[in-house]
PDB file of C-alpha atoms in Angstrom:
ATOM      1  CA  UNK E  17      40.129  15.616   0.812  1.00  0.00           C
ATOM      2  CA  UNK E  18      36.637  14.812  -0.407  1.00  0.00           C
ATOM      3  CA  UNK E  19      34.773  17.592  -2.281  1.00  0.00           C
ATOM      4  CA  UNK E  20      30.964  17.611  -2.345  1.00  0.00           C
ATOM      5  CA  UNK E  21      28.569  19.756  -4.335  1.00  0.00           C
ATOM      6  CA  UNK E  22      25.561  21.115  -2.447  1.00  0.00           C
ATOM      7  CA  UNK E  23      22.539  22.529  -4.250  1.00  0.00           C
ATOM      8  CA  UNK E  24      20.998  25.346  -2.163  1.00  0.00           C
ATOM      9  CA  UNK E  25      17.354  26.450  -2.459  1.00  0.00           C
ATOM     10  CA  UNK E  26      18.140  29.079  -5.077  1.00  0.00           C
ATOM     11  CA  UNK E  27      19.580  26.478  -7.463  1.00  0.00           C
ATOM     12  CA  UNK E  28      23.200  27.714  -7.507  1.00  0.00           C
ATOM     13  CA  UNK E  29      26.089  25.328  -6.897  1.00  0.00           C
ATOM     14  CA  UNK E  30      28.539  25.856  -4.039  1.00  0.00           C
ATOM     15  CA  UNK E  31      31.584  23.819  -3.045  1.00  0.00           C
ATOM     16  CA  UNK E  32      32.108  22.557   0.459  1.00  0.00           C
ATOM     17  CA  UNK E  33      34.722  20.191   1.782  1.00  0.00           C
ATOM     18  CA  UNK E  34      33.846  17.328   4.075  1.00  0.00           C
ATOM     19  CA  UNK E  35      36.723  17.965   6.489  1.00  0.00           C
ATOM     20  CA  UNK E  36      35.512  21.522   7.268  1.00  0.00           C
ATOM     21  CA  UNK E  37      32.933  21.736  10.017  1.00  0.00           C
ATOM     22  CA  UNK E  38      32.469  25.525  10.034  1.00  0.00           C
ATOM     23  CA  UNK E  39      29.591  27.211   8.250  1.00  0.00           C
ATOM     24  CA  UNK E  40      31.752  29.836   6.577  1.00  0.00           C
ATOM     25  CA  UNK E  41      30.072  30.625   3.249  1.00  0.00           C
ATOM     26  CA  UNK E  42      32.093  30.473   0.084  1.00  0.00           C
ATOM     27  CA  UNK E  43      32.312  33.539  -2.097  1.00  0.00           C
ATOM     28  CA  UNK E  44      29.970  32.059  -4.721  1.00  0.00           C
ATOM     29  CA  UNK E  45      27.321  31.169  -2.116  1.00  0.00           C
ATOM     30  CA  UNK E  46      27.534  34.688  -0.690  1.00  0.00           C
ATOM     31  CA  UNK E  47      27.010  36.167  -4.196  1.00  0.00           C
ATOM     32  CA  UNK E  48      24.071  33.789  -4.833  1.00  0.00           C
ATOM     33  CA  UNK E  49      22.463  34.759  -1.547  1.00  0.00           C
ATOM     34  CA  UNK E  50      22.979  38.463  -2.174  1.00  0.00           C
ATOM     35  CA  UNK E  51      21.325  38.493  -5.618  1.00  0.00           C
ATOM     36  CA  UNK E  52      18.533  36.019  -4.872  1.00  0.00           C
ATOM     37  CA  UNK E  53      17.326  37.688  -1.690  1.00  0.00           C
ATOM     38  CA  UNK E  54      14.231  39.894  -1.554  1.00  0.00           C
ATOM     39  CA  UNK E  55      15.295  43.461  -0.941  1.00  0.00           C
ATOM     40  CA  UNK E  56      12.326  45.358   0.571  1.00  0.00           C
ATOM     41  CA  UNK E  57      13.558  48.729  -0.640  1.00  0.00           C
ATOM     42  CA  UNK E  58      13.438  47.524  -4.236  1.00  0.00           C
ATOM     43  CA  UNK E  59      10.612  45.009  -4.300  1.00  0.00           C
ATOM     44  CA  UNK E  60       7.915  47.121  -2.633  1.00  0.00           C
ATOM     45  CA  UNK E  61       7.746  50.031  -5.054  1.00  0.00           C
ATOM     46  CA  UNK E  62       9.835  48.856  -7.985  1.00  0.00           C
ATOM     47  CA  UNK E  63       6.827  48.303 -10.242  1.00  0.00           C
ATOM     48  CA  UNK E  64       4.479  50.921  -8.847  1.00  0.00           C
ATOM     49  CA  UNK E  65       3.642  52.227 -12.325  1.00  0.00           C
ATOM     50  CA  UNK E  66       0.366  51.607 -14.052  1.00  0.00           C
ATOM     51  CA  UNK E  67      -0.305  48.145 -15.371  1.00  0.00           C
ATOM     52  CA  UNK E  68      -2.746  47.566 -18.203  1.00  0.00           C
ATOM     53  CA  UNK E  69      -6.073  48.989 -17.095  1.00  0.00           C
ATOM     54  CA  UNK E  70      -9.109  46.716 -17.088  1.00  0.00           C
ATOM     55  CA  UNK E  71     -11.592  47.222 -19.912  1.00  0.00           C
ATOM     56  CA  UNK E  72     -15.297  46.454 -20.292  1.00  0.00           C
ATOM     57  CA  UNK E  73     -16.722  46.258 -23.808  1.00  0.00           C
ATOM     58  CA  UNK E  74     -20.414  45.918 -24.508  1.00  0.00           C
ATOM     59  CA  UNK E  75     -22.555  46.026 -27.612  1.00  0.00           C
ATOM     60  CA  UNK E  76     -26.049  47.355 -28.095  1.00  0.00           C
ATOM     61  CA  UNK E  77     -28.170  47.519 -31.230  1.00  0.00           C
ATOM     62  CA  UNK E  78     -26.803  51.002 -32.022  1.00  0.00           C
ATOM     63  CA  UNK E  79     -23.214  51.120 -30.702  1.00  0.00           C
ATOM     64  CA  UNK E  80     -20.253  49.562 -28.951  1.00  0.00           C
ATOM     65  CA  UNK E  81     -19.211  50.928 -25.565  1.00  0.00           C
ATOM     66  CA  UNK E  82     -15.697  50.733 -24.116  1.00  0.00           C
ATOM     67  CA  UNK E  83     -15.094  51.555 -20.442  1.00  0.00           C
ATOM     68  CA  UNK E  84     -11.601  51.655 -18.974  1.00  0.00           C
ATOM     69  CA  UNK E  85     -10.848  52.013 -15.253  1.00  0.00           C
ATOM     70  CA  UNK E  86      -8.025  54.567 -14.893  1.00  0.00           C
ATOM     71  CA  UNK E  87      -8.499  56.551 -11.665  1.00  0.00           C
ATOM     72  CA  UNK E  88      -6.392  59.510 -10.617  1.00  0.00           C
ATOM     73  CA  UNK E  89      -5.798  60.974 -14.053  1.00  0.00           C
ATOM     74  CA  UNK E  90      -6.929  63.985 -16.034  1.00  0.00           C
ATOM     75  CA  UNK E  91      -8.510  64.110 -19.480  1.00  0.00           C
ATOM     76  CA  UNK E  92      -5.304  65.601 -20.842  1.00  0.00           C
ATOM     77  CA  UNK E  93      -3.323  62.514 -19.719  1.00  0.00           C
ATOM     78  CA  UNK E  94      -4.859  60.318 -22.438  1.00  0.00           C
ATOM     79  CA  UNK E  95      -3.996  59.945 -26.086  1.00  0.00           C
ATOM     80  CA  UNK E  96      -6.729  58.302 -28.191  1.00  0.00           C
ATOM     81  CA  UNK E  97      -5.946  57.567 -31.842  1.00  0.00           C
ATOM     82  CA  UNK E  98      -7.736  55.861 -34.685  1.00  0.00           C
ATOM     83  CA  UNK E  99      -5.312  54.380 -37.212  1.00  0.00           C
ATOM     84  CA  UNK E 100      -6.524  52.132 -40.019  1.00  0.00           C
ATOM     85  CA  UNK E 101      -9.402  50.501 -38.087  1.00  0.00           C
ATOM     86  CA  UNK E 102      -7.229  50.285 -34.929  1.00  0.00           C
ATOM     87  CA  UNK E 103      -8.338  52.204 -31.821  1.00  0.00           C
ATOM     88  CA  UNK E 104      -5.317  52.983 -29.637  1.00  0.00           C
ATOM     89  CA  UNK E 105      -5.669  54.345 -26.093  1.00  0.00           C
ATOM     90  CA  UNK E 106      -2.424  55.300 -24.365  1.00  0.00           C
ATOM     91  CA  UNK E 107      -1.053  57.265 -21.445  1.00  0.00           C
ATOM     92  CA  UNK E 108       2.398  58.378 -20.398  1.00  0.00           C
ATOM     93  CA  UNK E 109       2.978  60.035 -17.024  1.00  0.00           C
ATOM     94  CA  UNK E 110       6.209  61.439 -15.653  1.00  0.00           C
ATOM     95  CA  UNK E 111       6.608  62.833 -12.175  1.00  0.00           C
ATOM     96  CA  UNK E 112       9.615  64.608 -10.715  1.00  0.00           C
ATOM     97  CA  UNK E 113      10.113  66.100  -7.267  1.00  0.00           C
ATOM     98  CA  UNK E 114      13.162  67.880  -5.942  1.00  0.00           C
ATOM     99  CA  UNK E 115      13.735  69.094  -2.391  1.00  0.00           C
ATOM    100  CA  UNK E 116      16.715  71.290  -1.547  1.00  0.00           C
ATOM    101  CA  UNK E 117      17.681  71.936   2.044  1.00  0.00           C
ATOM    102  CA  UNK E 118      20.786  73.465   3.596  1.00  0.00           C
ATOM    103  CA  UNK E 119      23.036  70.439   3.326  1.00  0.00           C
ATOM    104  CA  UNK E 120      21.254  67.993   0.999  1.00  0.00           C
ATOM    105  CA  UNK E 121      19.220  67.615  -2.151  1.00  0.00           C
ATOM    106  CA  UNK E 122      16.620  64.892  -2.532  1.00  0.00           C
ATOM    107  CA  UNK E 123      15.351  64.098  -5.972  1.00  0.00           C
ATOM    108  CA  UNK E 124      12.658  61.560  -6.838  1.00  0.00           C
ATOM    109  CA  UNK E 125      11.106  60.712 -10.162  1.00  0.00           C
ATOM    110  CA  UNK E 126       8.585  58.251 -11.498  1.00  0.00           C
ATOM    111  CA  UNK E 127       7.359  57.071 -14.863  1.00  0.00           C
ATOM    112  CA  UNK E 128       4.320  55.062 -15.872  1.00  0.00           C
ATOM    113  CA  UNK E 129       2.581  54.283 -19.129  1.00  0.00           C
ATOM    114  CA  UNK E 130       0.112  51.971 -20.788  1.00  0.00           C
ATOM    115  CA  UNK E 131      -1.165  51.315 -24.284  1.00  0.00           C
ATOM    116  CA  UNK E 132      -4.289  49.349 -25.236  1.00  0.00           C
ATOM    117  CA  UNK E 133      -5.216  48.624 -28.861  1.00  0.00           C
ATOM    118  CA  UNK E 134      -8.508  47.370 -30.276  1.00  0.00           C
ATOM    119  CA  UNK E 135      -9.340  46.300 -33.829  1.00  0.00           C
ATOM    120  CA  UNK E 136     -12.582  47.956 -34.842  1.00  0.00           C
ATOM    121  CA  UNK E 137     -15.206  46.129 -36.878  1.00  0.00           C
ATOM    122  CA  UNK E 138     -16.180  47.533 -40.260  1.00  0.00           C
ATOM    123  CA  UNK E 139     -19.570  48.446 -38.778  1.00  0.00           C
ATOM    124  CA  UNK E 140     -18.231  51.352 -36.639  1.00  0.00           C
ATOM    125  CA  UNK E 141     -19.009  54.909 -37.766  1.00  0.00           C
ATOM    126  CA  UNK E 142     -15.457  56.231 -37.213  1.00  0.00           C
ATOM    127  CA  UNK E 143     -16.329  59.944 -37.571  1.00  0.00           C
ATOM    128  CA  UNK E 144     -18.823  59.785 -34.687  1.00  0.00           C
ATOM    129  CA  UNK E 145     -16.698  58.168 -31.947  1.00  0.00           C
ATOM    130  CA  UNK E 146     -17.018  60.042 -28.641  1.00  0.00           C
ATOM    131  CA  UNK E 147     -14.835  59.849 -25.507  1.00  0.00           C
ATOM    132  CA  UNK E 148     -15.508  61.063 -21.959  1.00  0.00           C
ATOM    133  CA  UNK E 149     -13.537  60.826 -18.702  1.00  0.00           C
ATOM    134  CA  UNK E 150     -15.441  61.029 -15.425  1.00  0.00           C
ATOM    135  CA  UNK E 151     -14.873  59.633 -11.913  1.00  0.00           C
ATOM    136  CA  UNK E 152     -11.855  57.546 -12.962  1.00  0.00           C
ATOM    137  CA  UNK E 153     -13.613  55.885 -15.911  1.00  0.00           C
ATOM    138  CA  UNK E 154     -12.662  56.582 -19.529  1.00  0.00           C
ATOM    139  CA  UNK E 155     -15.759  55.864 -21.637  1.00  0.00           C
ATOM    140  CA  UNK E 156     -15.890  55.613 -25.413  1.00  0.00           C
ATOM    141  CA  UNK E 157     -18.986  55.327 -27.543  1.00  0.00           C
ATOM    142  CA  UNK E 158     -18.465  53.788 -30.973  1.00  0.00           C
ATOM    143  CA  UNK E 159     -21.711  54.167 -32.950  1.00  0.00           C
ATOM    144  CA  UNK E 160     -22.576  51.615 -35.608  1.00  0.00           C
ATOM    145  CA  UNK E 161     -23.168  52.538 -39.236  1.00  0.00           C
ATOM    146  CA  UNK E 162     -26.838  52.833 -40.139  1.00  0.00           C
ATOM    147  CA  UNK E 163     -26.789  49.677 -42.272  1.00  0.00           C
ATOM    148  CA  UNK E 164     -25.224  47.693 -39.387  1.00  0.00           C
ATOM    149  CA  UNK E 165     -27.837  48.632 -36.798  1.00  0.00           C
ATOM    150  CA  UNK E 166     -30.302  45.940 -35.895  1.00  0.00           C
ATOM    151  CA  UNK E 167     -33.716  46.551 -37.382  1.00  0.00           C
ATOM    152  CA  UNK E 168     -36.836  45.665 -35.428  1.00  0.00           C
ATOM    153  CA  UNK E 169     -38.685  42.607 -36.668  1.00  0.00           C
ATOM    154  CA  UNK E 170     -41.498  43.231 -39.157  1.00  0.00           C
ATOM    155  CA  UNK E 171     -44.242  41.141 -40.627  1.00  0.00           C
ATOM    156  CA  UNK E 172     -44.156  40.278 -44.276  1.00  0.00           C
ATOM    157  CA  UNK E 173     -47.540  39.787 -45.922  1.00  0.00           C
ATOM    158  CA  UNK E 174     -48.006  36.877 -48.186  1.00  0.00           C
ATOM    159  CA  UNK E 175     -49.568  37.786 -51.535  1.00  0.00           C
TER     160      UNK E 175
END
């Protein structure tokens, strides 16, 4: 009896014998197929939580502006901290639903979170940082210290 090793698409090894003509899968090939298959029930909504929101940062002569796209939330959903020149914006959302009928109970829950951290330059006036949430955009204004603001050009007279 001659034994051959076949390498299927998923990379696992299965044994087949050359004198068998049937396509009966071996136990190991069945296990490989089971775990390497795409299961629609799991793959469609498995990672439906929030990923890291996109951020725009711009600088003007007087301040830095941070805008974060996070639609569908409330102001109370956000936690904004300033810790040792580190600005930390985070969110944690939990959702639970339970439906009870005569002969069954259906319970669903979800969890999502994100955390973005930014190192602030020394030029930021930490006591004057302002945050606002409107139309799905979290906006932060980080004013610069007076000495860090750009001064307009001036002429110097030669004596």
